[in-house]
mmCIF file of C-alpha atoms and ligand atoms in Angstrom:
data_model
loop_
_atom_site.group_PDB
_atom_site.id
_atom_site.type_symbol
_atom_site.label_atom_id
_atom_site.label_comp_id
_atom_site.label_asym_id
_atom_site.label_seq_id
_atom_site.Cartn_x
_atom_site.Cartn_y
_atom_site.Cartn_z
ATOM 1 C CA MET L 1241 -50.941 118.563 -53.845
ATOM 2 C CA SER L 1242 -48.280 121.223 -53.278
ATOM 3 C CA VAL L 1243 -47.443 119.954 -49.774
ATOM 4 C CA VAL L 1244 -43.713 119.880 -49.127
ATOM 5 C CA VAL L 1245 -42.409 116.893 -47.188
ATOM 6 C CA ASN L 1246 -38.715 116.769 -46.384
ATOM 7 C CA LYS L 1247 -36.333 116.047 -43.510
ATOM 8 C CA GLN L 1248 -37.383 119.297 -41.824
ATOM 9 C CA ARG L 1249 -41.076 118.940 -42.638
ATOM 10 C CA PRO L 1250 -42.586 115.642 -41.460
ATOM 11 C CA ILE L 1251 -46.011 114.575 -42.582
ATOM 12 C CA ASN L 1252 -48.653 115.979 -40.249
ATOM 13 C CA PRO L 1253 -49.993 113.965 -38.531
ATOM 14 C CA ILE L 1254 -47.025 111.623 -38.666
ATOM 15 C CA ASP L 1255 -49.219 108.576 -39.308
ATOM 16 C CA TYR L 1256 -51.317 110.437 -41.931
ATOM 17 C CA PHE L 1257 -53.383 108.205 -44.189
ATOM 18 C CA PRO L 1258 -54.494 109.753 -47.491
ATOM 19 C CA SER L 1259 -58.133 109.288 -48.413
ATOM 20 C CA GLY L 1260 -59.226 108.210 -51.874
ATOM 21 C CA LEU L 1261 -56.328 105.929 -52.717
ATOM 22 C CA VAL L 1262 -56.895 104.003 -55.947
ATOM 23 C CA LEU L 1263 -54.982 101.455 -57.989
ATOM 24 C CA PRO L 1264 -53.846 103.044 -61.269
ATOM 25 C CA ALA L 1265 -54.512 100.960 -64.380
ATOM 26 C CA VAL L 1266 -50.876 100.731 -65.471
ATOM 27 C CA PRO L 1267 -48.261 97.951 -65.559
ATOM 28 C CA LEU L 1268 -47.090 97.207 -62.047
ATOM 29 C CA ALA L 1269 -43.725 95.961 -60.793
ATOM 30 C CA VAL L 1270 -44.967 95.849 -57.197
ATOM 31 C CA ALA L 1271 -47.764 94.225 -55.202
ATOM 32 C CA GLU L 1272 -51.067 96.102 -55.490
ATOM 33 C CA PRO L 1273 -51.196 97.487 -51.919
ATOM 34 C CA ASN L 1274 -47.933 99.311 -52.618
ATOM 35 C CA ALA L 1275 -49.053 100.613 -55.998
ATOM 36 C CA LEU L 1276 -51.946 102.716 -54.711
ATOM 37 C CA LEU L 1277 -51.956 106.458 -55.391
ATOM 38 C CA ARG L 1278 -54.243 109.357 -54.651
ATOM 39 C CA GLY L 1279 -57.006 109.670 -57.249
ATOM 40 C CA ASP L 1280 -55.617 112.805 -58.930
ATOM 41 C CA THR L 1281 -52.138 111.292 -59.067
ATOM 42 C CA ALA L 1282 -53.378 107.942 -60.374
ATOM 43 C CA ALA L 1283 -55.313 109.629 -63.203
ATOM 44 C CA ALA L 1284 -52.239 111.626 -64.210
ATOM 45 C CA VAL L 1285 -50.070 108.490 -64.074
ATOM 46 C CA GLU L 1286 -52.486 106.631 -66.345
ATOM 47 C CA GLU L 1287 -52.507 109.454 -68.899
ATOM 48 C CA MET L 1288 -48.710 109.767 -68.774
ATOM 49 C CA PHE L 1289 -48.017 106.034 -69.116
ATOM 50 C CA ALA L 1290 -50.428 105.856 -72.074
ATOM 51 C CA THR L 1291 -48.698 108.771 -73.785
ATOM 52 C CA ALA L 1292 -45.273 107.204 -73.172
ATOM 53 C CA ALA L 1293 -46.549 103.936 -74.667
ATOM 54 C CA SER L 1294 -47.711 105.767 -77.771
ATOM 55 C CA ASP L 1295 -44.171 107.164 -78.015
ATOM 56 C CA GLY L 1296 -42.837 103.584 -77.832
ATOM 57 C CA VAL L 1297 -41.671 103.816 -74.201
ATOM 58 C CA SER L 1298 -42.979 101.209 -71.750
ATOM 59 C CA LEU L 1299 -43.137 102.414 -68.150
ATOM 60 C CA THR L 1300 -43.919 100.427 -65.020
ATOM 61 C CA LEU L 1301 -44.947 101.530 -61.556
ATOM 62 C CA VAL L 1302 -42.287 100.319 -59.114
ATOM 63 C CA SER L 1303 -43.637 101.798 -55.884
ATOM 64 C CA GLY L 1304 -46.526 104.053 -54.942
ATOM 65 C CA TYR L 1305 -48.187 104.633 -51.598
ATOM 66 C CA ARG L 1306 -46.359 103.442 -48.519
ATOM 67 C CA SER L 1307 -47.903 103.571 -45.075
ATOM 68 C CA PHE L 1308 -46.061 104.830 -42.011
ATOM 69 C CA GLN L 1309 -45.493 101.199 -40.980
ATOM 70 C CA ASP L 1310 -44.246 100.249 -44.471
ATOM 71 C CA GLN L 1311 -41.743 103.077 -44.244
ATOM 72 C CA VAL L 1312 -40.548 101.896 -40.831
ATOM 73 C CA SER L 1313 -39.672 98.559 -42.499
ATOM 74 C CA THR L 1314 -38.212 100.175 -45.634
ATOM 75 C CA TYR L 1315 -35.908 102.439 -43.649
ATOM 76 C CA GLU L 1316 -34.832 99.605 -41.330
ATOM 77 C CA HIS L 1317 -34.071 97.488 -44.390
ATOM 78 C CA TRP L 1318 -31.684 100.131 -45.713
ATOM 79 C CA VAL L 1319 -30.041 100.709 -42.337
ATOM 80 C CA ALA L 1320 -29.382 96.952 -42.163
ATOM 81 C CA GLN L 1321 -28.054 96.964 -45.739
ATOM 82 C CA TYR L 1322 -25.529 99.606 -44.709
ATOM 83 C CA GLY L 1323 -24.484 97.678 -41.592
ATOM 84 C CA GLY L 1324 -26.210 100.069 -39.204
ATOM 85 C CA ASP L 1325 -24.848 103.227 -40.850
ATOM 86 C CA THR L 1326 -27.871 105.512 -40.515
ATOM 87 C CA ALA L 1327 -26.094 108.405 -42.240
ATOM 88 C CA ALA L 1328 -25.704 106.276 -45.370
ATOM 89 C CA ALA L 1329 -29.308 105.054 -45.178
ATOM 90 C CA ASP L 1330 -30.566 108.618 -44.724
ATOM 91 C CA ARG L 1331 -29.150 109.625 -48.101
ATOM 92 C CA ILE L 1332 -31.407 107.226 -49.955
ATOM 93 C CA SER L 1333 -34.364 106.352 -47.721
ATOM 94 C CA ALA L 1334 -36.651 108.541 -45.630
ATOM 95 C CA ARG L 1335 -37.394 107.814 -42.002
ATOM 96 C CA ALA L 1336 -41.020 106.942 -41.299
ATOM 97 C CA GLY L 1337 -43.229 110.029 -41.313
ATOM 98 C CA PHE L 1338 -40.848 111.864 -43.649
ATOM 99 C CA SER L 1339 -41.482 109.970 -46.902
ATOM 100 C CA GLU L 1340 -43.379 111.472 -49.824
ATOM 101 C CA HIS L 1341 -44.614 107.965 -50.563
ATOM 102 C CA GLN L 1342 -46.875 108.250 -47.504
ATOM 103 C CA THR L 1343 -48.764 111.152 -49.142
ATOM 104 C CA GLY L 1344 -49.998 109.054 -52.086
ATOM 105 C CA LEU L 1345 -48.621 111.766 -54.390
ATOM 106 C CA ALA L 1346 -45.261 110.157 -55.181
ATOM 107 C CA PHE L 1347 -44.182 107.101 -57.079
ATOM 108 C CA ASP L 1348 -41.106 105.357 -58.409
ATOM 109 C CA VAL L 1349 -41.111 104.618 -62.112
ATOM 110 C CA GLY L 1350 -39.285 101.872 -63.981
ATOM 111 C CA GLN L 1351 -38.780 100.535 -67.468
ATOM 112 C CA ASP L 1352 -40.789 97.449 -68.387
ATOM 113 C CA ASP L 1353 -37.673 95.286 -68.877
ATOM 114 C CA GLY L 1354 -36.499 96.176 -65.371
ATOM 115 C CA ALA L 1355 -33.339 97.876 -66.615
ATOM 116 C CA CYS L 1356 -31.705 100.031 -63.939
ATOM 117 C CA THR L 1357 -34.693 99.861 -61.574
ATOM 118 C CA LEU L 1358 -34.032 102.202 -58.622
ATOM 119 C CA SER L 1359 -30.483 102.728 -59.887
ATOM 120 C CA SER L 1360 -28.740 105.866 -61.032
ATOM 121 C CA CYS L 1361 -28.362 104.428 -64.553
ATOM 122 C CA PHE L 1362 -32.163 104.680 -64.901
ATOM 123 C CA ALA L 1363 -31.536 108.274 -66.000
ATOM 124 C CA ASP L 1364 -29.917 106.952 -69.192
ATOM 125 C CA THR L 1365 -32.654 104.475 -70.133
ATOM 126 C CA PRO L 1366 -35.336 105.392 -72.691
ATOM 127 C CA ALA L 1367 -37.873 105.399 -69.824
ATOM 128 C CA GLY L 1368 -35.750 107.689 -67.676
ATOM 129 C CA GLN L 1369 -35.103 110.061 -70.548
ATOM 130 C CA TRP L 1370 -38.743 110.142 -71.587
ATOM 131 C CA MET L 1371 -39.802 110.940 -68.022
ATOM 132 C CA ALA L 1372 -37.205 113.707 -67.656
ATOM 133 C CA ALA L 1373 -38.462 115.323 -70.860
ATOM 134 C CA ASN L 1374 -42.209 114.853 -70.433
ATOM 135 C CA ALA L 1375 -43.324 114.321 -66.820
ATOM 136 C CA HIS L 1376 -44.025 118.035 -66.275
ATOM 137 C CA ARG L 1377 -46.711 117.939 -68.976
ATOM 138 C CA PHE L 1378 -48.715 115.639 -66.705
ATOM 139 C CA GLY L 1379 -48.093 117.483 -63.449
ATOM 140 C CA PHE L 1380 -45.035 115.622 -62.165
ATOM 141 C CA ILE L 1381 -41.612 116.777 -61.065
ATOM 142 C CA LEU L 1382 -38.413 114.824 -60.555
ATOM 143 C CA ARG L 1383 -38.321 115.385 -56.809
ATOM 144 C CA TYR L 1384 -34.661 114.526 -56.066
ATOM 145 C CA PRO L 1385 -32.550 115.875 -58.906
ATOM 146 C CA LEU L 1386 -28.892 114.921 -59.108
ATOM 147 C CA GLY L 1387 -26.759 117.528 -57.348
ATOM 148 C CA ALA L 1388 -29.548 118.883 -55.129
ATOM 149 C CA GLU L 1389 -28.815 116.773 -52.050
ATOM 150 C CA GLY L 1390 -27.919 119.893 -50.043
ATOM 151 C CA ILE L 1391 -31.485 121.120 -50.612
ATOM 152 C CA THR L 1392 -33.646 117.982 -50.752
ATOM 153 C CA GLY L 1393 -31.604 115.773 -48.415
ATOM 154 C CA PHE L 1394 -31.455 112.914 -50.912
ATOM 155 C CA SER L 1395 -28.912 111.864 -53.493
ATOM 156 C CA GLY L 1396 -30.251 111.922 -57.036
ATOM 157 C CA GLU L 1397 -33.221 109.629 -57.715
ATOM 158 C CA ALA L 1398 -33.930 109.571 -61.439
ATOM 159 C CA TRP L 1399 -36.965 107.342 -60.768
ATOM 160 C CA HIS L 1400 -38.844 109.210 -58.014
ATOM 161 C CA TYR L 1401 -41.585 111.511 -59.284
ATOM 162 C CA ARG L 1402 -44.014 113.649 -57.358
ATOM 163 C CA TYR L 1403 -47.426 114.944 -58.449
ATOM 164 C CA VAL L 1404 -47.765 118.698 -57.940
ATOM 165 C CA SER L 1405 -50.391 119.607 -60.626
ATOM 166 C CA VAL L 1406 -49.799 120.551 -64.244
ATOM 167 C CA GLU L 1407 -49.843 124.262 -63.385
ATOM 168 C CA LEU L 1408 -47.090 124.015 -60.778
ATOM 169 C CA ALA L 1409 -44.945 121.555 -62.737
ATOM 170 C CA GLN L 1410 -45.112 123.787 -65.837
ATOM 171 C CA ALA L 1411 -44.364 126.918 -63.786
ATOM 172 C CA MET L 1412 -41.305 125.329 -62.171
ATOM 173 C CA ARG L 1413 -40.078 124.175 -65.568
ATOM 174 C CA LYS L 1414 -40.610 127.622 -67.069
ATOM 175 C CA ASP L 1415 -38.758 129.305 -64.215
ATOM 176 C CA GLY L 1416 -35.976 126.729 -64.282
ATOM 177 C CA VAL L 1417 -36.514 125.860 -60.620
ATOM 178 C CA ALA L 1418 -35.966 122.178 -59.899
ATOM 179 C CA THR L 1419 -36.944 121.747 -56.249
ATOM 180 C CA LEU L 1420 -40.068 122.566 -54.239
ATOM 181 C CA GLU L 1421 -37.857 124.003 -51.483
ATOM 182 C CA GLU L 1422 -36.448 126.625 -53.857
ATOM 183 C CA TYR L 1423 -39.763 127.344 -55.555
ATOM 184 C CA PHE L 1424 -41.519 128.044 -52.257
ATOM 185 C CA ASN L 1425 -38.477 129.742 -50.646
ATOM 186 C CA LEU L 1426 -38.250 127.096 -47.930
ATOM 187 C CA PRO L 1427 -35.045 126.411 -46.041
ATOM 188 C CA PRO L 1428 -32.851 123.636 -47.464
ATOM 189 C CA ALA L 1429 -33.387 120.304 -45.706
ATOM 190 C CA PRO L 1430 -30.128 118.381 -46.026
ATOM 191 C CA GLY L 1431 -30.729 116.513 -42.765
ATOM 192 C CA TYR L 1432 -33.102 115.850 -39.886
HETATM 193 ZN ZN1 ZN J 2877 -39.538 107.014 -54.263
#
């Protein structure tokens, strides 16, 4: 659960399929096959969403596990959106074999009313603010913080969270270290 996937560290093997994927019992904004998560991650998501709900914040799961083939399609979609500009697509979407979503440990979170889904303004929604303040308590980190593109390779994604365990998430928070690359003294991965 502390594996580091980035543009310099592809998933190994590249078509890796995580075992023990389960469907978390939380509100979904995506078809079930793309909401699966590893068992440990799903349990933490359920606990976190329930706690958010008790705080009056309604979260939804926007995207969970994505297979290698799903990521091929996702990346191609974004390249097409940008008129074939792969450099632009690379800032916001991983190439197949380089996406944390393929590990089953990462997910995109949204607000139940759909406000600012997968948009930078998600950071300012009650859901985005609750996640920023509380996700570490459940073992999650905001994997692509704003301003860390030179390290993570991705522009800020206020909605993309990664399970790393409560111990590691709390330790990173305590040390004020935002990225896995910095915490594990790995080279920055701004590009492929
Ligand atoms: Zn994501």
